[in-house]
Short mmCIF file of C-alpha atoms and ligand atoms in Angstrom, two decimals:
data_model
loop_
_atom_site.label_atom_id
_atom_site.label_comp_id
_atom_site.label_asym_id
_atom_site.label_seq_id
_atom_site.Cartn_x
_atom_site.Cartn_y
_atom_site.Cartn_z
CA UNK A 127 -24.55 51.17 -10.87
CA UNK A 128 -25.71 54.76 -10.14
CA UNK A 129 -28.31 55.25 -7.81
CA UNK A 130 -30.84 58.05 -8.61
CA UNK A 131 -31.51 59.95 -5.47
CA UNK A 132 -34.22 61.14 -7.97
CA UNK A 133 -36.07 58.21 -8.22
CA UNK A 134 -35.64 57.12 -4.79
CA UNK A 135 -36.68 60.27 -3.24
CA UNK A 136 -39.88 60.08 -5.62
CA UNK A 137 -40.96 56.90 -4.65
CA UNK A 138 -40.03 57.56 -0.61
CA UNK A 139 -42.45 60.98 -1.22
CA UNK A 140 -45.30 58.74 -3.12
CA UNK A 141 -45.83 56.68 0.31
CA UNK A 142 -45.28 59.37 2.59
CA UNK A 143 -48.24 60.92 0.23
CA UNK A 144 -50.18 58.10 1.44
CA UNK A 145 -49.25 58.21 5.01
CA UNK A 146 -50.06 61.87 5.18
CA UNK A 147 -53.56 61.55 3.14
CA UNK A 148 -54.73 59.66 6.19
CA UNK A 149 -53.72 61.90 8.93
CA UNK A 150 -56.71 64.50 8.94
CA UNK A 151 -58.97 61.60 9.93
CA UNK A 152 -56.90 60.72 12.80
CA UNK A 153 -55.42 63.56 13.93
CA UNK A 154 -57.52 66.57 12.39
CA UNK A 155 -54.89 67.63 10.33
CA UNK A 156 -51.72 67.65 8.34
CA UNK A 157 -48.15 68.49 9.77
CA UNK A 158 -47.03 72.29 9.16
CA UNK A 159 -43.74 72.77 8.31
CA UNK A 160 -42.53 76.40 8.99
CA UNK A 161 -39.51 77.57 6.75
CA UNK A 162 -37.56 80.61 7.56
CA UNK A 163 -35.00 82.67 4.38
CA UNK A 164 -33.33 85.75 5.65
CA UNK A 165 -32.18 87.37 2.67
CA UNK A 166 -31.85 86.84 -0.94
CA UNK A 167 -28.75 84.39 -1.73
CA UNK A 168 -29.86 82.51 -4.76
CA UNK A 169 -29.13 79.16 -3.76
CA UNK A 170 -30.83 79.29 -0.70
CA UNK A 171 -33.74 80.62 -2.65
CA UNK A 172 -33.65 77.67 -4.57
CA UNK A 173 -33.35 75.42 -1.67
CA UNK A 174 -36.53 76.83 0.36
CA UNK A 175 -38.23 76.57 -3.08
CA UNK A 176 -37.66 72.62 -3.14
CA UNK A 177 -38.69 72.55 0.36
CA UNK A 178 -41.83 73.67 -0.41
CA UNK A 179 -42.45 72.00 -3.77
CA UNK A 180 -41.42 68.84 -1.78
CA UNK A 181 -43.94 69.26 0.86
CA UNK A 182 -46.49 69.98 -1.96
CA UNK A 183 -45.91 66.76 -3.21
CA UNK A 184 -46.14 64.96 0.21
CA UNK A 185 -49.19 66.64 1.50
CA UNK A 186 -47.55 68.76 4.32
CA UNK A 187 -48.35 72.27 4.63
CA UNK A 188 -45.93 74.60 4.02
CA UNK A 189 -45.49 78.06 5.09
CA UNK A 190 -42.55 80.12 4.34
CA UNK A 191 -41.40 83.21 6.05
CA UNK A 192 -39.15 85.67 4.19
CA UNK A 193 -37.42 88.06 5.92
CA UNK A 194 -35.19 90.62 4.99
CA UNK A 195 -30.98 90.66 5.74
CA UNK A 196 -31.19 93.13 7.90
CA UNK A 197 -33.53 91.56 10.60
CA UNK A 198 -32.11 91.51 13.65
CA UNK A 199 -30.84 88.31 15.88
CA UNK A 200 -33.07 88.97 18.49
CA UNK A 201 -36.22 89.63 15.97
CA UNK A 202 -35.45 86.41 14.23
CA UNK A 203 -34.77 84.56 17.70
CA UNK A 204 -38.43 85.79 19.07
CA UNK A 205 -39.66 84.91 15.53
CA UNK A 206 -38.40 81.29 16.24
CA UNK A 207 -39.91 81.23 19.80
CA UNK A 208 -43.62 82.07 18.45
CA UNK A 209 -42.99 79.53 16.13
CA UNK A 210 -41.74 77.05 19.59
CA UNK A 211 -45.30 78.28 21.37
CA UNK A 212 -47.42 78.03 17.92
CA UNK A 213 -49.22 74.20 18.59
CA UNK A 214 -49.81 74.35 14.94
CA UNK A 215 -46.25 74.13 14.33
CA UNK A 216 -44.51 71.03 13.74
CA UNK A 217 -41.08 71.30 12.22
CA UNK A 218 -38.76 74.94 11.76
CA UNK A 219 -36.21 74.92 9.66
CA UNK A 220 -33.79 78.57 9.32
CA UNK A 221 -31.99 78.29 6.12
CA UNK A 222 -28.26 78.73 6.36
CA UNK A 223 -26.38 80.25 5.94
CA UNK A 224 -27.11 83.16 7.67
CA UNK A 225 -25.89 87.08 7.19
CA UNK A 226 -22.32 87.41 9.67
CA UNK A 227 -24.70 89.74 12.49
CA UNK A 228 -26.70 86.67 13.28
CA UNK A 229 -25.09 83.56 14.94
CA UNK A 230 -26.42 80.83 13.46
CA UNK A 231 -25.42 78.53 16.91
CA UNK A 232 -27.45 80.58 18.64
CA UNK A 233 -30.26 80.46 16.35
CA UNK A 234 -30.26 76.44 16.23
CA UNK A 235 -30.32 76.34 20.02
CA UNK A 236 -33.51 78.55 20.34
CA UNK A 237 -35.40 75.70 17.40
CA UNK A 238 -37.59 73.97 20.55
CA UNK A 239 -35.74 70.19 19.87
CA UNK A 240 -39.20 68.56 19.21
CA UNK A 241 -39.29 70.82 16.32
CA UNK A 242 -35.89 70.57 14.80
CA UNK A 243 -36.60 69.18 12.14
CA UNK A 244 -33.09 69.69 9.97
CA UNK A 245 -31.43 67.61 13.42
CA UNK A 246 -29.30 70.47 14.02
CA UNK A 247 -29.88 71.17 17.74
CA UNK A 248 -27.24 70.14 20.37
CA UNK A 249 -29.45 68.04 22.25
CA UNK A 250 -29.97 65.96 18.92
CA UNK A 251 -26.89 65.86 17.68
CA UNK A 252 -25.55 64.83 21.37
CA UNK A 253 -28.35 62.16 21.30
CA UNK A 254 -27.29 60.94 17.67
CA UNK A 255 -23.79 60.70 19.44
CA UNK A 256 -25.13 58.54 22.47
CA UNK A 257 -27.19 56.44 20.61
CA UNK A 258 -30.58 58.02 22.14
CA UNK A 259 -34.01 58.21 19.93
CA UNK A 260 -33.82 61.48 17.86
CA UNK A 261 -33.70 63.49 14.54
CA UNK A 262 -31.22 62.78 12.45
CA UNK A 263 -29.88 65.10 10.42
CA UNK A 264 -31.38 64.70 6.62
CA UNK A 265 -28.21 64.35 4.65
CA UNK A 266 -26.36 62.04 6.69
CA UNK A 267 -30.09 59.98 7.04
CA UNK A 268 -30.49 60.23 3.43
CA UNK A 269 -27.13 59.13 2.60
CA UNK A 270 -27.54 55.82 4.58
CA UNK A 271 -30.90 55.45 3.33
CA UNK A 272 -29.41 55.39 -0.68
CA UNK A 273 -26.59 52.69 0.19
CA UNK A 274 -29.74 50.38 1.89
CA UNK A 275 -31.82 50.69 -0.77
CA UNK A 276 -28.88 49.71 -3.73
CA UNK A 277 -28.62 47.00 -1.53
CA UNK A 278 -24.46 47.96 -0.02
CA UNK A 279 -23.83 46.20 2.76
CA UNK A 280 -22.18 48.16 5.06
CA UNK A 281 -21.17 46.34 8.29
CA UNK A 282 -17.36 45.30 8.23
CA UNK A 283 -16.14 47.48 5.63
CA UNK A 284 -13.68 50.43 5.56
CA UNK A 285 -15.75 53.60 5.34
CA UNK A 286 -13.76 56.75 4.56
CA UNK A 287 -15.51 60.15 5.00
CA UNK A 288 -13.89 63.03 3.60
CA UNK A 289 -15.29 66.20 5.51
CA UNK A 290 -15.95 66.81 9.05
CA UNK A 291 -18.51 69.28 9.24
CA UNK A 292 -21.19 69.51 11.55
CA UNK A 293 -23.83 68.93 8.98
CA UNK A 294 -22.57 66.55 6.77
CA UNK A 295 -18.93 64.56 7.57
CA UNK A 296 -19.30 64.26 11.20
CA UNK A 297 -23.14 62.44 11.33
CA UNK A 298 -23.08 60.63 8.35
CA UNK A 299 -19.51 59.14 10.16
CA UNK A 300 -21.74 58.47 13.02
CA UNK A 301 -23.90 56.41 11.44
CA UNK A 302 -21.93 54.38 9.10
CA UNK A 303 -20.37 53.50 12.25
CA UNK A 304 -23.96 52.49 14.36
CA UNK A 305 -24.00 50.45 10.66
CA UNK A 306 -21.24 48.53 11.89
CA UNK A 307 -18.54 49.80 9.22
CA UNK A 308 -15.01 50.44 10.24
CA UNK A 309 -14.73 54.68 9.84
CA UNK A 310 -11.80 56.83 8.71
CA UNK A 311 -12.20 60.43 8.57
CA UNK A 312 -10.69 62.69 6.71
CA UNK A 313 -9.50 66.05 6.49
CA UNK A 314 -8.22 69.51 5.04
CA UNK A 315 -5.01 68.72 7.56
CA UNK A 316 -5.12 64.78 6.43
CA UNK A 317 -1.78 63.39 5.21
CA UNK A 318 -1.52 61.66 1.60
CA UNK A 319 -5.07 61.61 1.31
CA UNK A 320 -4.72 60.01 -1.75
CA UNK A 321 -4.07 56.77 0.07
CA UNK A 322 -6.67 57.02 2.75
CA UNK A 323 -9.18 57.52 0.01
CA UNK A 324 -7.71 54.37 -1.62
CA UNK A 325 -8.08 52.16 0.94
CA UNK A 326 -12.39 52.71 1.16
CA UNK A 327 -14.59 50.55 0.43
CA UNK A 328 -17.06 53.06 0.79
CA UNK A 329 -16.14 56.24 -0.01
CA UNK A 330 -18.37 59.66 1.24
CA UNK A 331 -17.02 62.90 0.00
CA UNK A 332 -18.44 65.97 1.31
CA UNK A 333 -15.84 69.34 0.95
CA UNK A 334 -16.93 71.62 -1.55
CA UNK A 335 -14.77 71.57 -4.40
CA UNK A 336 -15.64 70.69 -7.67
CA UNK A 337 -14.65 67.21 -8.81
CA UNK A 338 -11.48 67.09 -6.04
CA UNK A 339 -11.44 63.61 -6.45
CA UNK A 340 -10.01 62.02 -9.31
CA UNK A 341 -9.87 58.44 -9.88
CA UNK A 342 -6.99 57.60 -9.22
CA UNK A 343 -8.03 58.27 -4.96
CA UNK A 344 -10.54 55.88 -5.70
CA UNK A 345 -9.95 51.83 -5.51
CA UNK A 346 -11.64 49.70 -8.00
CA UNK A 347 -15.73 48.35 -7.12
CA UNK A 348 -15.37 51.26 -4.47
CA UNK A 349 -19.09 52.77 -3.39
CA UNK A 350 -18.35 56.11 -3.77
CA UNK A 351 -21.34 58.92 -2.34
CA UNK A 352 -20.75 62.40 -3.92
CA UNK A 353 -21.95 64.77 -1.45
CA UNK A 354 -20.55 68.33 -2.99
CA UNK A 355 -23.05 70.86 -4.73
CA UNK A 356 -20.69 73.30 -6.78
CA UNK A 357 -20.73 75.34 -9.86
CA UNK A 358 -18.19 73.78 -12.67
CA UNK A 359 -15.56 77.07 -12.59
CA UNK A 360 -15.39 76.67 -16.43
CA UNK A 361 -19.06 75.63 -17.14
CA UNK A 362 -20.76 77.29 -14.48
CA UNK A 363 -22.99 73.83 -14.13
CA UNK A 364 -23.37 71.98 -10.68
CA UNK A 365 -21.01 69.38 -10.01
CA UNK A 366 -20.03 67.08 -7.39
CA UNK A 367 -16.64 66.82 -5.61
CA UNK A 368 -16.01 63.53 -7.47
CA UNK A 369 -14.91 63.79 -11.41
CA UNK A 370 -17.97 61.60 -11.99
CA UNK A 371 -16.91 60.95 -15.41
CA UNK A 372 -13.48 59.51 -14.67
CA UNK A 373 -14.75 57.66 -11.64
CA UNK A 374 -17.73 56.13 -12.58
CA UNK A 375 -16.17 52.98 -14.51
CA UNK A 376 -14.26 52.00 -11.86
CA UNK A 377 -17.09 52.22 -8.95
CA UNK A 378 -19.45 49.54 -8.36
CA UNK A 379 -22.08 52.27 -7.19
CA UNK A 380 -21.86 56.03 -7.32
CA UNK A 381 -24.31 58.56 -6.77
CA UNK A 382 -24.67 61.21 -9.35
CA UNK A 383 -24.79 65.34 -8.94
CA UNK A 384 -27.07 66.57 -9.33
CA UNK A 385 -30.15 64.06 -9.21
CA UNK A 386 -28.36 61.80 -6.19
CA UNK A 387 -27.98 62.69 -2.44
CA UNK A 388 -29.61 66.05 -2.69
CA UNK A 389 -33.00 65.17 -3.87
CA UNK A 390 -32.75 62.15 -0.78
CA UNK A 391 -31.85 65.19 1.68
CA UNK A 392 -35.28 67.10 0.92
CA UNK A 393 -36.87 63.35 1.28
CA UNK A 394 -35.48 62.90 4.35
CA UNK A 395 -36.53 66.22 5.62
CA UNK A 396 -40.10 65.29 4.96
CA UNK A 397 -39.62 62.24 6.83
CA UNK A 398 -38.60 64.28 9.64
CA UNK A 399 -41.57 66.79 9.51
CA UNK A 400 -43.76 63.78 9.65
CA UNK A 401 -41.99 62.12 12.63
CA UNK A 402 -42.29 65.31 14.66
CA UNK A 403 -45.56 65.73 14.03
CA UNK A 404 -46.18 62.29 15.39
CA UNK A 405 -43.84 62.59 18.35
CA UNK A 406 -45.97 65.53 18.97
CA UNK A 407 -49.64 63.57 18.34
CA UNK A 408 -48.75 61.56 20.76
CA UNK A 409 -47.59 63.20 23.17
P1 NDP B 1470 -17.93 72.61 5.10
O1 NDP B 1470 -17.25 73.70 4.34
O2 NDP B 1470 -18.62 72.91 6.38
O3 NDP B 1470 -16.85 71.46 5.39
C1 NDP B 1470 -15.97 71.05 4.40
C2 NDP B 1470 -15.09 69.95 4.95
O4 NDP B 1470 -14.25 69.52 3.90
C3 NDP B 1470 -14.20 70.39 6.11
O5 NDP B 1470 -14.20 69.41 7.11
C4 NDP B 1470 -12.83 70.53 5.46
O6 NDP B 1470 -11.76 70.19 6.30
C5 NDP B 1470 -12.92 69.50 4.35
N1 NDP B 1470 -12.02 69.88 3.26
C6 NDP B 1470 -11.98 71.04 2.59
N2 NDP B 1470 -11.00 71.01 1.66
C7 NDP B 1470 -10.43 69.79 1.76
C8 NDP B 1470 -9.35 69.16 1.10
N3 NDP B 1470 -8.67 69.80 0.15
N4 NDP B 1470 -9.02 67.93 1.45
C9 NDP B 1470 -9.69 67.28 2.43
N5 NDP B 1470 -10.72 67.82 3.10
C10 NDP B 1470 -11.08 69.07 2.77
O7 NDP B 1470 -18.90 71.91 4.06
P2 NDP B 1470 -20.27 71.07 4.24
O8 NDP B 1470 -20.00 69.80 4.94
O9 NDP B 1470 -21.32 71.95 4.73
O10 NDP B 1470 -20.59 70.78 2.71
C11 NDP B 1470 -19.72 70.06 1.88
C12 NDP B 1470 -20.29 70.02 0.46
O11 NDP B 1470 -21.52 69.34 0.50
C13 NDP B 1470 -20.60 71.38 -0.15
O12 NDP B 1470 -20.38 71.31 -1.54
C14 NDP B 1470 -22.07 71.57 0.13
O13 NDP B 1470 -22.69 72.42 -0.81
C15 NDP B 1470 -22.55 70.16 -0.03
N6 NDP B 1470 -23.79 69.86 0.69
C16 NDP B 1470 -24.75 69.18 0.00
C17 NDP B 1470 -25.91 68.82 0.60
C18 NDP B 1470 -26.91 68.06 -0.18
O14 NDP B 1470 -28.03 67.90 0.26
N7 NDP B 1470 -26.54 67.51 -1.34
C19 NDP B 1470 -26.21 69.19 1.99
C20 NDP B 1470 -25.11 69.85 2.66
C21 NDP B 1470 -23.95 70.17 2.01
P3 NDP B 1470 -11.36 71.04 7.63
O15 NDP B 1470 -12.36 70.65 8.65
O16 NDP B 1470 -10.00 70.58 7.92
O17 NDP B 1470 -11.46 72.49 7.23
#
């Protein structure tokens, strides 16, 4: 079985449609998601474009703020605490990555928390970590939210996560483990990874390098979620860190690249644009 982020996301986006189309009557107006892109890098250009086609289709407004490279940290750092003041403002997102003369920690800590809408601030991530109501961040979400709907149970099984980053391996590990499933991550450093891969029943890969794993690190009716977005060296197309081709016989669901967990991030970050701007209506 592959599951089409694709179609899920579309469907997800249809009722959030509907949710939004009723939120001028009761609360005067739509959320506003504010995106900033310093600089030109192509594939960030791309993904602040399916931002804001995404909100288009969901009814939020959109506004994004281009900025050039050589802005300054503390410019784009008072940019992001107008935005913080700004009551029309519901969710900020700062594409990353960012040029080397800006840290991007810093810049994540200055997002006001009620506004973080890509679930990158500490304060989230540390409430992720203690269980505590917050925004999760929309890759990790949206990967949980594709094994639910193809109907995986999760609870009890050996979960192996390949990646550790902030964004992607260490949350998503998080919550397959508030799911209940027994978690293994893995590493650069990890030894015979081969066999660590082996032994998942559900298998998350998220490193960044094309088609990595081949099928023989992958046991038979394994779940397998290809996180990766690379360029095929040879073909120049995008391509998952799972040889897809090789791998999909032998899984009993895998998630496709592109068309699987990247069109359920952007879903997921409209779901958190909307749940801000609730958190904040009722405040
Ligand atoms: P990072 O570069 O931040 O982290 C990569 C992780 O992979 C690190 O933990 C690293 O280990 C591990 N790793 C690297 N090489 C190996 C290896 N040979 N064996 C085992 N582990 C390895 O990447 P991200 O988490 O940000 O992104 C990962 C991929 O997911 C990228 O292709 C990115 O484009 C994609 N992505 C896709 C999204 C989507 O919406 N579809 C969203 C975000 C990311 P170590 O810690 O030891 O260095």
């Amino acid at each position: 079985m592959i599951i089409s982020g694709k179609e899920l996301s579309t469907r997800l986006k249809q009722q959030m449609r509907e949710q939004v189309a009723g939120f001028p009557a009761e609360f005067g107006r739509v959320p506003h998601l504010v995106v900033i892109l310093v600089g030109e890098n192509p594939a960030s250009v791309s993904y602040v474009t399916g931002k804001a086609k995404a909100s288009e289709a969901v009814g939020i407004r959109n506004t994004t703020i281009r900025k050039p490279e050589s802005i300054s940290e503390e410019e784009l750092l008072s940019l992001i605490r107008e935005l913080n003041a700004d009551d029309g403002v519901d969710g900020i997102l700062v594409q990353l990555p960012l040029p080397k003369h800006i840290s991007e920690d810093k810049v994540i800590a200055t997002i006001a928390k009620e506004k973080d809408v890509d679930g990158f601030h500490p304060l989230n991530v540390a409430a992720l970590w203690q269980k505590q109501p917050c925004t999760v961040a929309c890759t990790p979400k949206g990967i949980i939210r594709m094994l639910k709907e193809a109907g995986v149970q999760i609870a009890g099984k050996r979960a192996v996560v390949v990646g550790r980053s902030n964004i992607v391996g260490l949350p998503v590990s998080k919550l397959l483990l508030d799911e209940n499933a027994t978690v293994t991550i893995a590493h650069s450093r990890t030894a015979d990874l081969a066999s660590v891969t082996r032994s998942a029943e559900i298998l998350v890969v998220a490193i960044g390098r094309p088609r990595f794993i081949t099928a023989d690190m992958v046991s038979e009716g394994a779940v397998v979620i290809d996180v990766g977005v690379n360029r095929d060296p040879e073909t120049g197309k995008l391509c998952g860190d799972v040889d897809f081709q090789a791998i999909e016989p032998k899984a009993s669901v895998i998630t496709p690249v592109p068309g699987g967990v990247g069109p359920m991030t952007i879903c997921c970050l409209m779901e958190n644009t909307i749940q801000c701007f609730l958190d904040r209506m009722e405040r």
